[in-house]
Structures are given as structure tokens and as C-alpha cells.
Coordinates of C-alpha atoms and ligand atoms in Angstrom, one line a residue:
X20 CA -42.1 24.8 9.6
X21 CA -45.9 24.6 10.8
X22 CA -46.9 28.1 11.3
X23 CA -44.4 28.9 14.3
X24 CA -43.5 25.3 15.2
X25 CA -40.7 23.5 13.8
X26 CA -43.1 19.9 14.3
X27 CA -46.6 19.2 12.5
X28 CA -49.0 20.4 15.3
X29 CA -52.7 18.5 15.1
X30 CA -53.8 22.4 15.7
X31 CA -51.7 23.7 12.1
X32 CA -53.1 20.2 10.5
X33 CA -57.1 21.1 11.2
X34 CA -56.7 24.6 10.3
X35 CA -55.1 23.8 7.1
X36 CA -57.6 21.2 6.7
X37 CA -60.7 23.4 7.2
X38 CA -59.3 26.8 7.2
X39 CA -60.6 27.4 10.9
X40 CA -59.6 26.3 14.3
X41 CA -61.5 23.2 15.1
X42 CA -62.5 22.5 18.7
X43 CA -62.3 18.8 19.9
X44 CA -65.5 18.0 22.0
X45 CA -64.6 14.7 24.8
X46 CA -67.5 12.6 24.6
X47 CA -68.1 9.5 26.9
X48 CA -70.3 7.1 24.7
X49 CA -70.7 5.1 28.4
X50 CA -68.2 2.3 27.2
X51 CA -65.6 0.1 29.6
X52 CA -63.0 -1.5 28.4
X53 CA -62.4 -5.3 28.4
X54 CA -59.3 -4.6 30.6
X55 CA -61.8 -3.8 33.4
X56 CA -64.8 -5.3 32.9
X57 CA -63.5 -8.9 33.5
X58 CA -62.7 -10.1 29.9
X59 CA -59.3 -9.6 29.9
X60 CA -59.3 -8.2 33.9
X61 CA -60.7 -5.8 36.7
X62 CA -58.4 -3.4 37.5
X63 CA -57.4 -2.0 33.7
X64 CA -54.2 -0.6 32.9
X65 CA -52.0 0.1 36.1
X66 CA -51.9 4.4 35.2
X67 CA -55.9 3.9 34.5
X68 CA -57.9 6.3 36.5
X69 CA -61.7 5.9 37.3
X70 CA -62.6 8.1 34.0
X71 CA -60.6 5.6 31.6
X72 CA -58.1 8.3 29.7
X73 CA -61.0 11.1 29.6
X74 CA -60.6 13.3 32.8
X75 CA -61.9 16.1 30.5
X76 CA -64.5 14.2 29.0
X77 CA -68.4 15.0 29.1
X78 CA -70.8 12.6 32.0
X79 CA -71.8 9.4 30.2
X80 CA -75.3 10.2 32.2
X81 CA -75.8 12.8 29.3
X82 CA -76.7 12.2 25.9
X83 CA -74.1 12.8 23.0
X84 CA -76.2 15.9 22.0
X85 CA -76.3 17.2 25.4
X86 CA -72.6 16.6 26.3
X87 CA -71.9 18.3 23.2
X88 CA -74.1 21.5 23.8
X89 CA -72.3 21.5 27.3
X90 CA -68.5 21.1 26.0
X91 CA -69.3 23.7 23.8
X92 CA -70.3 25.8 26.5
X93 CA -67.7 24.9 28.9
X94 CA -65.1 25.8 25.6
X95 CA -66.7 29.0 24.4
X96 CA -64.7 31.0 26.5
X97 CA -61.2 29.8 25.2
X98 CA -62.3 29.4 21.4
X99 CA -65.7 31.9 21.2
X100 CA -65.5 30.5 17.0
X101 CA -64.8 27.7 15.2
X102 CA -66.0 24.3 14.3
X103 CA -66.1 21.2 16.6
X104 CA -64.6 17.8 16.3
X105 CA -66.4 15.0 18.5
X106 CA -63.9 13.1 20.0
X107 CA -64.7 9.8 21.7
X108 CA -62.4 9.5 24.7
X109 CA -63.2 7.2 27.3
X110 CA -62.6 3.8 27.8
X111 CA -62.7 1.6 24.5
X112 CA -64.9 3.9 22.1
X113 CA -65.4 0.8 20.2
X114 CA -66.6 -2.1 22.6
X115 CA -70.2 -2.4 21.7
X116 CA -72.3 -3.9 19.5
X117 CA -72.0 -2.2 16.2
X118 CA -75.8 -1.2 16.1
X119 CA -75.0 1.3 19.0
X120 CA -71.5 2.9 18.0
X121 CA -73.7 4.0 15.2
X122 CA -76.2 5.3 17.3
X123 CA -73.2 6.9 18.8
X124 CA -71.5 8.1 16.1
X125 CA -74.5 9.3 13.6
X126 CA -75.7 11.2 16.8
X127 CA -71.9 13.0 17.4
X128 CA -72.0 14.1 13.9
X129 CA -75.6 15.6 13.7
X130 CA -75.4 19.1 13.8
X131 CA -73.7 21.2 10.6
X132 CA -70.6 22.5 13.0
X133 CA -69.2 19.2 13.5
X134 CA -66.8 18.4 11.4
X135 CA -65.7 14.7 12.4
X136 CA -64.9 12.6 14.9
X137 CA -62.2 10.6 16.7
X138 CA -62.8 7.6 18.4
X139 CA -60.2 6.4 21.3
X140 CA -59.9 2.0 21.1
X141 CA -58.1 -0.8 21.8
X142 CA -56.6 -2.9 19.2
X143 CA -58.0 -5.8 20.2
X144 CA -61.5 -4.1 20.2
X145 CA -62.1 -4.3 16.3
X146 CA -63.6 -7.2 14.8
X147 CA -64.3 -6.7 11.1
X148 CA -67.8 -5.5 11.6
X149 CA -66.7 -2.4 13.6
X150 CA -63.9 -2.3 10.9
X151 CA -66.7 -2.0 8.4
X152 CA -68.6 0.6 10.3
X153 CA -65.2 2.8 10.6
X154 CA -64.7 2.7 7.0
X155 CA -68.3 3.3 6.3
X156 CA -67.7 6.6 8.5
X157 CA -64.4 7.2 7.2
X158 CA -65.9 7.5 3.7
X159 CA -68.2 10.0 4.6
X160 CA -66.2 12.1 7.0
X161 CA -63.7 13.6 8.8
X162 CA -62.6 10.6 11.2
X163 CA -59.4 9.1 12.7
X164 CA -58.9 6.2 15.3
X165 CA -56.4 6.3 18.4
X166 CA -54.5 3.6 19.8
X167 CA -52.7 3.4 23.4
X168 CA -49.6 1.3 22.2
X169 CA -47.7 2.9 24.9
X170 CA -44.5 0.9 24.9
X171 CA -43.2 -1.9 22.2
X172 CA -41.2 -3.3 25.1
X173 CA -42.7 -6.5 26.1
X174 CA -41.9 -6.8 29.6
X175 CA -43.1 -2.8 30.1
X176 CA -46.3 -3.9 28.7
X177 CA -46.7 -7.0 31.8
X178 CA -46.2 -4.2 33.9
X179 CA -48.6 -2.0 33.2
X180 CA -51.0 -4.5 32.1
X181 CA -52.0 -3.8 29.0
X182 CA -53.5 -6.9 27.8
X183 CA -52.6 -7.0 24.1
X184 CA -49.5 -8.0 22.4
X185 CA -47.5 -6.3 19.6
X186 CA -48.7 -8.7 17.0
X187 CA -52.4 -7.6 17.5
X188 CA -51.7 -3.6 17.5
X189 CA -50.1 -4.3 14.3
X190 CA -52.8 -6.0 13.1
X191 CA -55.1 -3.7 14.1
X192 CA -52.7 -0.8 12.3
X193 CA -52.9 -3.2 9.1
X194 CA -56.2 -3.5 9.0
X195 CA -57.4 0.1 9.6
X196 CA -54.8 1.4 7.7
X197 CA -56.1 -1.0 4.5
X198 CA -59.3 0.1 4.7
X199 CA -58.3 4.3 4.4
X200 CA -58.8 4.8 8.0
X201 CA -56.3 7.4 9.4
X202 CA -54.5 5.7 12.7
X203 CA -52.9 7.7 15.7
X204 CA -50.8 6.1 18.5
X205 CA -50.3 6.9 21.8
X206 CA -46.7 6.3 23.7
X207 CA -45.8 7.2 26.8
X208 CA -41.7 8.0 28.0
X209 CA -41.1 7.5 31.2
X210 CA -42.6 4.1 32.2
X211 CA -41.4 1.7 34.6
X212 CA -37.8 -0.4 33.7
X213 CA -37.6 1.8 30.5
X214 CA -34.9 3.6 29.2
X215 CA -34.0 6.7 26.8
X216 CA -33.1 3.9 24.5
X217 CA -36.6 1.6 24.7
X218 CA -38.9 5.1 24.6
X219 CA -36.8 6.0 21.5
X220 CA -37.0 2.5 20.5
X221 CA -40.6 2.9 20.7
X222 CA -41.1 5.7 18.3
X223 CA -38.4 4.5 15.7
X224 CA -41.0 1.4 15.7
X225 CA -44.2 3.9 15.2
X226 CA -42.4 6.1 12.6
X227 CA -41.7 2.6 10.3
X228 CA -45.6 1.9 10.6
X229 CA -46.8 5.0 8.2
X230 CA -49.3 6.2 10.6
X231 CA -50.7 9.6 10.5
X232 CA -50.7 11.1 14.0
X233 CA -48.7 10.4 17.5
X234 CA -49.4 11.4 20.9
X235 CA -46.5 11.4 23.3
X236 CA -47.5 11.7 26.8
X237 CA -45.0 11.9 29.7
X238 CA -45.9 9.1 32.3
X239 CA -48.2 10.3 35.0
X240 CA -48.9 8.4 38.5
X241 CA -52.1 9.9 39.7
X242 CA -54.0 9.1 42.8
X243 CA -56.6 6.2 43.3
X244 CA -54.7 4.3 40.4
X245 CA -52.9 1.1 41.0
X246 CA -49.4 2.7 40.0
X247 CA -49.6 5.4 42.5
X248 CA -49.7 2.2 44.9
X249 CA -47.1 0.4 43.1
X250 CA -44.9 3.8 43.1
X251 CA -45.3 4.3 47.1
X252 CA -43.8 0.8 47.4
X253 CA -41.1 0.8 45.2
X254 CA -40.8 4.2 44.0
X255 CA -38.8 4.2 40.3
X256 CA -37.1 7.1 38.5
X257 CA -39.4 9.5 37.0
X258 CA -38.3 11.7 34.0
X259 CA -37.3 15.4 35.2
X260 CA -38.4 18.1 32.7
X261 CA -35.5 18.8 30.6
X262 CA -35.1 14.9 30.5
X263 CA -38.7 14.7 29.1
X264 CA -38.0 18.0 26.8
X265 CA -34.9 16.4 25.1
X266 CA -36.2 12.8 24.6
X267 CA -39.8 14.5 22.9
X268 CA -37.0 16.8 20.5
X269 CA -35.6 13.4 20.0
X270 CA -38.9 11.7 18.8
X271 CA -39.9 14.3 16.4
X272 CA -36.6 14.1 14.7
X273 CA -37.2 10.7 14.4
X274 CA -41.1 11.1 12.9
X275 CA -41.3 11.8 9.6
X276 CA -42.8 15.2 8.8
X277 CA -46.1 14.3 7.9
X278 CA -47.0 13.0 11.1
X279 CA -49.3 14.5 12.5
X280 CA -48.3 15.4 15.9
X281 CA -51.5 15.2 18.3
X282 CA -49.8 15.7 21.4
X283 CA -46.4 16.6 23.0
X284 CA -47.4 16.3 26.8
X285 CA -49.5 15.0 29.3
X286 CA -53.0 16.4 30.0
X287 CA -54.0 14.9 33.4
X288 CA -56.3 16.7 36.0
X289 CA -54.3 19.1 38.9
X290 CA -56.3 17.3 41.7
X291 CA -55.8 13.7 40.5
X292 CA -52.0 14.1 39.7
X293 CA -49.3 13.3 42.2
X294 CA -45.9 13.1 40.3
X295 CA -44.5 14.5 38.1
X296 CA -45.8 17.9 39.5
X297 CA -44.0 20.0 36.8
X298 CA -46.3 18.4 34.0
X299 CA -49.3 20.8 35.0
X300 CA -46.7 23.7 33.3
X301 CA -47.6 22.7 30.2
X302 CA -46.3 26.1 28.5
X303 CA -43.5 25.8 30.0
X304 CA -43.3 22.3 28.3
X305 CA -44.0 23.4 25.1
X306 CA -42.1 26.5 25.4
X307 CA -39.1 24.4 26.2
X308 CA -39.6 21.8 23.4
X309 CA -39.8 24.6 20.9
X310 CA -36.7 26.2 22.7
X311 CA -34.5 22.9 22.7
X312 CA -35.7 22.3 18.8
X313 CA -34.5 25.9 17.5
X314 CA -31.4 25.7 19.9
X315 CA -30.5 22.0 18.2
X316 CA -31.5 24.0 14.3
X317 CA -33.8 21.4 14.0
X318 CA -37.3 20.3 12.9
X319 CA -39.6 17.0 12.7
X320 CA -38.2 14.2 10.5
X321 CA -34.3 15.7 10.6
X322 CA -33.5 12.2 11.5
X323 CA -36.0 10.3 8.9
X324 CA -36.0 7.7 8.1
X325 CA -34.1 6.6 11.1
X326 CA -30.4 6.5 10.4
Ligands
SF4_5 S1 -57.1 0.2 27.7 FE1 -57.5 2.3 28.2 S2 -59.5 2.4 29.3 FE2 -58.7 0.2 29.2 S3 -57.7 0.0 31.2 FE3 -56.1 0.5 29.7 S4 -56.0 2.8 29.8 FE4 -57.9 2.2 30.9

């Protein structure tokens, strides 16, 4: 168990790490991504929204300092103590020249409260200087790097446009992983043509790669994106809750235990969401993960390594 939860919560991981909550502060360093900026495409990923994956995130017309001061403000309410993680979330937090992501990152981790950072990429977004700067930060603080794998299913990954192929993300894994740089990926169950099986799939693939944290994220089809479009048209089955519930139970059985689990479900804004409505209940996700886990007797990595 991790204090009350029978999976390794990124919460229980922080506060055993620095014996307080820590606070994760969205930053927008005022990247794109080369998925809209013409490089590899315009329109990005088809479940992209204007703000990249950072709906939450600080304005980009702000400096770091500033956005920090305001997040902090904006969180004092929920968490009045703690210390603050700066977590770069839009777009591709490494698609610059590597004299400005340390501009970036030395200004994120000025002041004494900040105890690291995260920075959201792409795998295809790390040329061995940036690797170099990563480990340089790595070596000196608290950092991890997240990765939007998604899917592992090929044709899933047309779909939605991703861009990059399964032989670069592991790559990228390889290459961070080699240098002491802590690697999270993100999936998401639900997308288009995939099943129980390919989601599961999916993770069984992640859980052999030694990483330290997942997110799992429900699909979400939110308005102005090109999948809301592509859902009016040809509307596909979406995952109901309890569906979602049990294959998340699944995943963490799957995960060994010291994955560090970052996320269980979706985090999208009310106003840009249109389906699945019964994500904004988040408790009532969570509740009915940690429900469905006790009910089953089970805990993260009952089912590691995969049978
Ligand atoms: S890689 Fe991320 S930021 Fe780029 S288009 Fe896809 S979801 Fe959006």
C-alpha cells in the first residue's frame, strides 16, 4: 500500500521524497511542437487543443517567474504549504535551441521553494545536445521527462497523427534512461479502432521498458479539435466509466510496483470537453478505481511481470 492507495500515487512518491506535499506549477516556456508548426504538419495531434496538452498551464505572454508567482497564487487556496515543482506542459518543452531551454529551465528553478522540474516532449524532440542539457539538470536536481506514447498500435498512431514511430520513442526511452534521466509515459485507453486487448497491450509494452512513472488518461474529444470533427462524422465507441475503471485496475496490476503512477484519469477543461461527460467526476473516478482494486483484493504489480 501507498498511504491509503493500493497503487504508487506521484502524490505518496513526492511526499516521501521530500517529506511535504509538493505542488506542480504548469509553465508554458512559449514552445510549438513540430507536429504543428509545419515540420512534421499543421494541425498536430487529432485530440490536440489550441493550448497543446496544458489547458491549466500559465500564459506564455508571462515570464517563468511571473507565471510562477501567479500559479502559486491561483494554488494557494487548495495547498496554503508546501513546495513547488515547475512543470513544463505545453507543447514540446524541448523544441528550442538549447541556449534557451536553459534560460527556461535555470529561471523555473530560481527560487529556494522549487524543488524540480518536469518537462513535457516529444521523442523525436531530443538531439544529444538537449540530451546533455537534461542530464546536466538531472545531476543537479529534482527532474523527470514525459512522453505522449499514447498507443503502441501502429495503425492507432496514423490516426491520430502522431508523427513518430515506435522505434524512435524507444530510442528516446534508451537514451534518457542511459543517461540517469527518470522517463514517464503517457497512454491513453479508449482511442479510435482500439480494443481492451491493444490499451492493455499498450501498458504490458510500457511496464517491460523500466520506466519510472505512467499517466493513463481516458480519451477525451474536446471542441475546436480535429477529433471532435472526426467524431460528429463517424462517431466511434467511447469507454463508459466502469469500462474505463476496470481496464485502469487492469493496468496497474500489470505495472510493476515501483512505477510511479502520475495519473489515473483525464484532466481536460469543463468548457472545452464534449464527450465523455462523466470524466469531469474525477472523485468519482478515483473513488471507483480504489473501490474495484479493494473489491478484486488487489494492488499495483499483482500481475508483474506480465504472466
Ligand atoms: S505532440 Fe503534443 S503538442 Fe504536439 S500536436 Fe501532439 S499533443 Fe499537441
Amino acid at each position: 500500500m501507498w498511504g491509503d492507495k493500493r497503487y504508487h500515487t506521484l502524490d505518496w512518491e513526492l511526499k516521501n521524497t521530500f517529506g511535504e506535499k509538493v505542488i506542480k506549477l504548469s509553465l508554458d516556456g512559449g514552445f510549438t511542437c513540430p507536429n504543428r508548426d509545419g515540420t512534421l504538419g499543421i494541425r498536430g495531434c487529432v485530440f490536440c487543443g489550441e493550448n497543446g496538452a496544458g489547458d491549466f498551464a500559465g500564459s506564455p505572454t508571462l515570464s517563468i517567474q511571473e507565471q510562477i508567482l501567479q500559479q502559486k497564487k491561483l494554488l494557494a487556496s487548495k495547498w496554503p504549504r508546501g513546495k513547488y515543482l515547475a512543470y513544463f506542459q505545453n507543447f514540446t518543452n524541448t523544441y528550442a535551441p538549447v541556449s534557451r531551454l536553459d534560460e527556461l529551465y535555470q529561471d523555473a528553478l530560481l527560487g529556494d521553494d522549487i524543488v524540480g522540474i518536469a518537462i513535457a516532449t516529444r521523442p523525436d524532440c531530443l538531439p544529444g545536445e538537449t540530451l546533455d542539457l537534461l542530464e546536466a539538470y538531472a545531476n543537479r536536481t529534482y527532474l523527470w521527462v514525459e512522453l505522449g506514447l499514447q498507443t503502441i498500435k501502429p495503425s492507432t498512431a496514423t490516426v491520430i497523427r502522431r508523427g513518430f514511430d515506435l522505434e524512435c520513442f524507444k530510442k528516446a526511452v534508451n537514451a534518457l534512461q542511459s543517461r540517469g534521466i527518470p522517463v514517464v509515459v503517457h497512454l491513453i485507453f479508449g482511442l479510435p479502432g482500439e480494443s481492451r486487448e491493444d490499451y492493455l497491450d499498450s501498458v504490458r509494452f510500457v511496464a517491460g521498458l523500466g520506466v519510472w512513472g505512467v499517466k493513463l488518461h481516458m480519451l477525451h474529444v474536446q471542441r475546436d479539435t480535429d477529433l471532435s470533427q472526426f467524431y460528429q462524422e463517424k462517431p466511434f465507441p467511447l469507454l463508459g466509466r466502469d469500462q474505463y475503471i476496470d481496464v485502469v485496475c487492469d493496468a496497474l496490476e500489470i505495472l510493476s510496483p515501483d512505477v510511479v503512477i502520475h495519473r489515473v484519469t483525464g484532466d481536460g477543461k469543463r468548457e472545452l470537453l464534449e464527450v465523455p461527460r462523466w470524466s469531469l467526476d474525477k472523485l468519482r473516478v478515483l473513488s471507483g478505481i480504489d473501490r474495484e482494486l479493494r473489491e478484486r483484493g488487489s494492488i499495483q504489480g499483482k500481475k508483474y511481470p506480465s504472466p
